[in-house]
Each structure stands twice: as C-alpha cells, then as structure tokens.
Amino acid sequence: QVQLVESGGGSVQAGGSLRLSCVVSGHANRTYCMGWFRQAPGKEREGIVRIYTHHGGPLYLPSVRDRFTLSRDTASNTLYLQMNSLNPEDTAMYYCAADDRPDTCLKFLRQREYKYEGQGLQVTVSS
C-alpha cells in the first residue's frame, strides 16, 4: 500500500503563488509514477503533471507547463508542486496521485482515476 498526505493549498489572488506538498509513504518504491491532478467544480478530473518514480523528468499539462514546477525530495519521499502566476481558472481541488500500472502512467494526464490518491487540497484563486 501507498499513502499520500498532502499539505499546502489555500487562497491567493491572481498572479500569486502557492506550493503544495505530498509525502509518499508505504511502498513508494513500488510505484511506477507519481503526480498531481485537479478537479474544478462541475468539471472532470484533469491530470496536470506526472513523473516516473525511477526515471525521466516531469510531463506537464500544456496550460500549466510554464507556470507550475514539480520537484521531489527523494530523501523524505516528498513531492512538491510550485504554482506560480495563478489565475482564477486554476481554482480547484488538487490531489497527489501515484500508480503502479505502466499503462495508467503513460496516460496519466488523461486518466480519471489513479490507484493511490491523496485527500485533496483546495486552491482558490481570486481575481
């Protein structure tokens, strides 16, 4: 089992920044990928960034690529999402996710469910 515990989030004005954190515990090394997705009210889930656990760099949703940065601290098994230049369209619940299925990881940004998901954080951006 893998547990994901998120922290951060909150409210910010347009143009502001927030950083989300996700501590990955349990059998983290058995995951194939990790990342973040979000869900705005009345909308479908949207994968925003994925990284393979043991190789490669992050893959971003185009609309966040130049504003969001994924990083991780392998020593503490913590995943970070730095979000800059936030706008009201970024308002959503943000979730940390991980999966051990290669096919799911390949389609991470288009997935609607993941094997392991955090409890979610509210991010609200006001204009």
PDB file of C-alpha atoms in Angstrom:
ATOM      1  CA  GLN A   1       0.000   0.000   0.000  1.00  0.00           C
ATOM      2  CA  VAL A   2       0.982   3.587  -0.629  1.00  0.00           C
ATOM      3  CA  GLN A   3      -0.222   6.524   1.410  1.00  0.00           C
ATOM      4  CA  LEU A   4      -0.252  10.096   0.164  1.00  0.00           C
ATOM      5  CA  VAL A   5      -0.597  13.004   2.571  1.00  0.00           C
ATOM      6  CA  GLU A   6      -0.858  16.477   1.099  1.00  0.00           C
ATOM      7  CA  SER A   7      -0.344  19.863   2.633  1.00  0.00           C
ATOM      8  CA  GLY A   8      -0.379  23.445   1.422  1.00  0.00           C
ATOM      9  CA  GLY A   9      -3.054  24.992  -0.707  1.00  0.00           C
ATOM     10  CA  GLY A  10      -5.280  27.869   0.312  1.00  0.00           C
ATOM     11  CA  SER A  11      -6.447  31.115  -1.216  1.00  0.00           C
ATOM     12  CA  VAL A  12      -4.443  33.580  -3.251  1.00  0.00           C
ATOM     13  CA  GLN A  13      -5.049  36.481  -5.581  1.00  0.00           C
ATOM     14  CA  ALA A  14      -4.482  36.198  -9.300  1.00  0.00           C
ATOM     15  CA  GLY A  15      -0.809  36.335 -10.130  1.00  0.00           C
ATOM     16  CA  GLY A  16       0.147  34.836  -6.798  1.00  0.00           C
ATOM     17  CA  SER A  17       1.924  31.610  -5.920  1.00  0.00           C
ATOM     18  CA  LEU A  18       1.313  28.544  -3.809  1.00  0.00           C
ATOM     19  CA  ARG A  19       3.282  25.399  -3.064  1.00  0.00           C
ATOM     20  CA  LEU A  20       1.710  22.031  -2.476  1.00  0.00           C
ATOM     21  CA  SER A  21       3.482  19.148  -0.766  1.00  0.00           C
ATOM     22  CA  CYS A  22       2.787  15.432  -0.804  1.00  0.00           C
ATOM     23  CA  VAL A  23       4.505  12.937   1.468  1.00  0.00           C
ATOM     24  CA  VAL A  24       4.547   9.488  -0.084  1.00  0.00           C
ATOM     25  CA  SER A  25       4.807   6.651   2.419  1.00  0.00           C
ATOM     26  CA  GLY A  26       4.419   2.912   2.388  1.00  0.00           C
ATOM     27  CA  HIS A  27       5.700   1.031  -0.639  1.00  0.00           C
ATOM     28  CA  ALA A  28       6.613   4.206  -2.509  1.00  0.00           C
ATOM     29  CA  ASN A  29       9.383   2.489  -4.448  1.00  0.00           C
ATOM     30  CA  ARG A  30       6.852   0.110  -5.953  1.00  0.00           C
ATOM     31  CA  THR A  31       5.017   2.927  -7.696  1.00  0.00           C
ATOM     32  CA  TYR A  32       5.667   3.468 -11.378  1.00  0.00           C
ATOM     33  CA  CYS A  33       4.690   7.140 -11.439  1.00  0.00           C
ATOM     34  CA  MET A  34       3.519   9.980  -9.252  1.00  0.00           C
ATOM     35  CA  GLY A  35       1.966  13.325  -9.942  1.00  0.00           C
ATOM     36  CA  TRP A  36      -0.862  15.750  -9.376  1.00  0.00           C
ATOM     37  CA  PHE A  37      -4.333  16.144 -10.756  1.00  0.00           C
ATOM     38  CA  ARG A  38      -7.089  18.622 -10.064  1.00  0.00           C
ATOM     39  CA  GLN A  39     -10.837  18.849 -10.254  1.00  0.00           C
ATOM     40  CA  ALA A  40     -12.744  22.098 -10.561  1.00  0.00           C
ATOM     41  CA  PRO A  41     -16.416  22.323  -9.582  1.00  0.00           C
ATOM     42  CA  GLY A  42     -18.617  20.784 -12.240  1.00  0.00           C
ATOM     43  CA  LYS A  43     -15.648  19.616 -14.289  1.00  0.00           C
ATOM     44  CA  GLU A  44     -13.845  16.342 -14.869  1.00  0.00           C
ATOM     45  CA  ARG A  45     -10.577  15.480 -13.256  1.00  0.00           C
ATOM     46  CA  GLU A  46      -7.533  16.837 -15.064  1.00  0.00           C
ATOM     47  CA  GLY A  47      -4.041  15.419 -14.752  1.00  0.00           C
ATOM     48  CA  ILE A  48      -1.577  18.296 -14.566  1.00  0.00           C
ATOM     49  CA  VAL A  49       1.835  16.743 -14.070  1.00  0.00           C
ATOM     50  CA  ARG A  50       3.372  13.288 -13.952  1.00  0.00           C
ATOM     51  CA  ILE A  51       6.820  11.983 -13.160  1.00  0.00           C
ATOM     52  CA  TYR A  52       8.024   8.421 -13.384  1.00  0.00           C
ATOM     53  CA  THR A  53       9.239   7.204  -9.999  1.00  0.00           C
ATOM     54  CA  HIS A  54      12.577   5.833 -11.166  1.00  0.00           C
ATOM     55  CA  HIS A  55      13.454   7.681 -14.341  1.00  0.00           C
ATOM     56  CA  GLY A  56      12.748  10.648 -16.543  1.00  0.00           C
ATOM     57  CA  GLY A  57      11.536  14.174 -15.997  1.00  0.00           C
ATOM     58  CA  PRO A  58       8.070  15.626 -15.437  1.00  0.00           C
ATOM     59  CA  LEU A  59       5.379  15.837 -18.080  1.00  0.00           C
ATOM     60  CA  TYR A  60       3.053  18.812 -17.722  1.00  0.00           C
ATOM     61  CA  LEU A  61      -0.365  19.721 -18.952  1.00  0.00           C
ATOM     62  CA  PRO A  62       0.298  22.453 -21.544  1.00  0.00           C
ATOM     63  CA  SER A  63      -1.791  25.041 -19.723  1.00  0.00           C
ATOM     64  CA  VAL A  64       0.423  24.817 -16.625  1.00  0.00           C
ATOM     65  CA  ARG A  65       3.792  23.978 -18.160  1.00  0.00           C
ATOM     66  CA  ASP A  66       5.285  27.453 -17.916  1.00  0.00           C
ATOM     67  CA  ARG A  67       3.807  28.221 -14.505  1.00  0.00           C
ATOM     68  CA  PHE A  68       3.950  25.049 -12.405  1.00  0.00           C
ATOM     69  CA  THR A  69       7.054  23.144 -11.356  1.00  0.00           C
ATOM     70  CA  LEU A  70       7.185  19.637  -9.964  1.00  0.00           C
ATOM     71  CA  SER A  71      10.090  18.675  -7.762  1.00  0.00           C
ATOM     72  CA  ARG A  72      10.784  15.992  -5.232  1.00  0.00           C
ATOM     73  CA  ASP A  73      12.982  15.222  -2.292  1.00  0.00           C
ATOM     74  CA  THR A  74      13.826  11.539  -2.510  1.00  0.00           C
ATOM     75  CA  ALA A  75      15.295  11.509   0.992  1.00  0.00           C
ATOM     76  CA  SER A  76      11.942  12.434   2.527  1.00  0.00           C
ATOM     77  CA  ASN A  77       9.759  10.935  -0.231  1.00  0.00           C
ATOM     78  CA  THR A  78       8.086  14.287  -0.693  1.00  0.00           C
ATOM     79  CA  LEU A  79       6.645  15.594  -3.915  1.00  0.00           C
ATOM     80  CA  TYR A  80       6.264  19.342  -4.376  1.00  0.00           C
ATOM     81  CA  LEU A  81       4.192  21.382  -6.791  1.00  0.00           C
ATOM     82  CA  GLN A  82       5.215  25.008  -7.049  1.00  0.00           C
ATOM     83  CA  MET A  83       2.454  27.004  -8.698  1.00  0.00           C
ATOM     84  CA  ASN A  84       3.204  30.495  -9.961  1.00  0.00           C
ATOM     85  CA  SER A  85       1.194  33.075 -11.899  1.00  0.00           C
ATOM     86  CA  LEU A  86      -2.033  31.532 -10.679  1.00  0.00           C
ATOM     87  CA  ASN A  87      -5.276  32.612 -12.286  1.00  0.00           C
ATOM     88  CA  PRO A  88      -8.930  32.001 -11.377  1.00  0.00           C
ATOM     89  CA  GLU A  89      -9.105  29.106 -13.847  1.00  0.00           C
ATOM     90  CA  ASP A  90      -6.673  27.254 -11.584  1.00  0.00           C
ATOM     91  CA  THR A  91      -9.250  27.164  -8.797  1.00  0.00           C
ATOM     92  CA  ALA A  92      -9.877  23.506  -7.981  1.00  0.00           C
ATOM     93  CA  MET A  93      -9.260  20.679  -5.574  1.00  0.00           C
ATOM     94  CA  TYR A  94      -5.719  19.447  -6.083  1.00  0.00           C
ATOM     95  CA  TYR A  95      -4.759  15.848  -5.452  1.00  0.00           C
ATOM     96  CA  CYS A  96      -1.499  13.974  -5.255  1.00  0.00           C
ATOM     97  CA  ALA A  97      -1.612  10.626  -7.008  1.00  0.00           C
ATOM     98  CA  ALA A  98       0.520   7.575  -7.650  1.00  0.00           C
ATOM     99  CA  ASP A  99       0.126   4.405  -9.640  1.00  0.00           C
ATOM    100  CA  ASP A 100       1.993   1.192 -10.324  1.00  0.00           C
ATOM    101  CA  ARG A 101       0.459   0.421 -13.725  1.00  0.00           C
ATOM    102  CA  PRO A 102       2.583   1.411 -16.727  1.00  0.00           C
ATOM    103  CA  ASP A 103      -0.452   1.983 -18.983  1.00  0.00           C
ATOM    104  CA  THR A 104      -2.053   4.299 -16.445  1.00  0.00           C
ATOM    105  CA  CYS A 105       1.189   6.206 -16.033  1.00  0.00           C
ATOM    106  CA  LEU A 106       1.581   6.579 -19.784  1.00  0.00           C
ATOM    107  CA  LYS A 107      -1.865   8.201 -19.936  1.00  0.00           C
ATOM    108  CA  PHE A 108      -1.566   9.999 -16.590  1.00  0.00           C
ATOM    109  CA  LEU A 109      -2.679  13.396 -17.861  1.00  0.00           C
ATOM    110  CA  ARG A 110      -5.802  11.867 -19.412  1.00  0.00           C
ATOM    111  CA  GLN A 111      -6.652   9.492 -16.599  1.00  0.00           C
ATOM    112  CA  ARG A 112      -9.736   9.934 -14.455  1.00  0.00           C
ATOM    113  CA  GLU A 113      -8.689   7.604 -11.649  1.00  0.00           C
ATOM    114  CA  TYR A 114      -5.431   6.515 -10.053  1.00  0.00           C
ATOM    115  CA  LYS A 115      -4.583   3.617  -7.812  1.00  0.00           C
ATOM    116  CA  TYR A 116      -3.432   5.835  -4.941  1.00  0.00           C
ATOM    117  CA  GLU A 117      -4.838   9.294  -4.282  1.00  0.00           C
ATOM    118  CA  GLY A 118      -4.431  11.859  -1.525  1.00  0.00           C
ATOM    119  CA  GLN A 119      -7.256  13.515   0.320  1.00  0.00           C
ATOM    120  CA  GLY A 120      -7.123  16.688  -1.753  1.00  0.00           C
ATOM    121  CA  LEU A 121      -6.372  20.342  -1.121  1.00  0.00           C
ATOM    122  CA  GLN A 122      -8.488  23.327  -2.010  1.00  0.00           C
ATOM    123  CA  VAL A 123      -6.798  26.002  -4.095  1.00  0.00           C
ATOM    124  CA  THR A 124      -8.789  29.167  -4.673  1.00  0.00           C
ATOM    125  CA  VAL A 125      -7.571  31.986  -6.887  1.00  0.00           C
ATOM    126  CA  SER A 126      -9.492  35.232  -6.803  1.00  0.00           C
ATOM    127  CA  SER A 127      -9.414  37.892  -9.489  1.00  0.00           C
TER     128      SER A 127
END
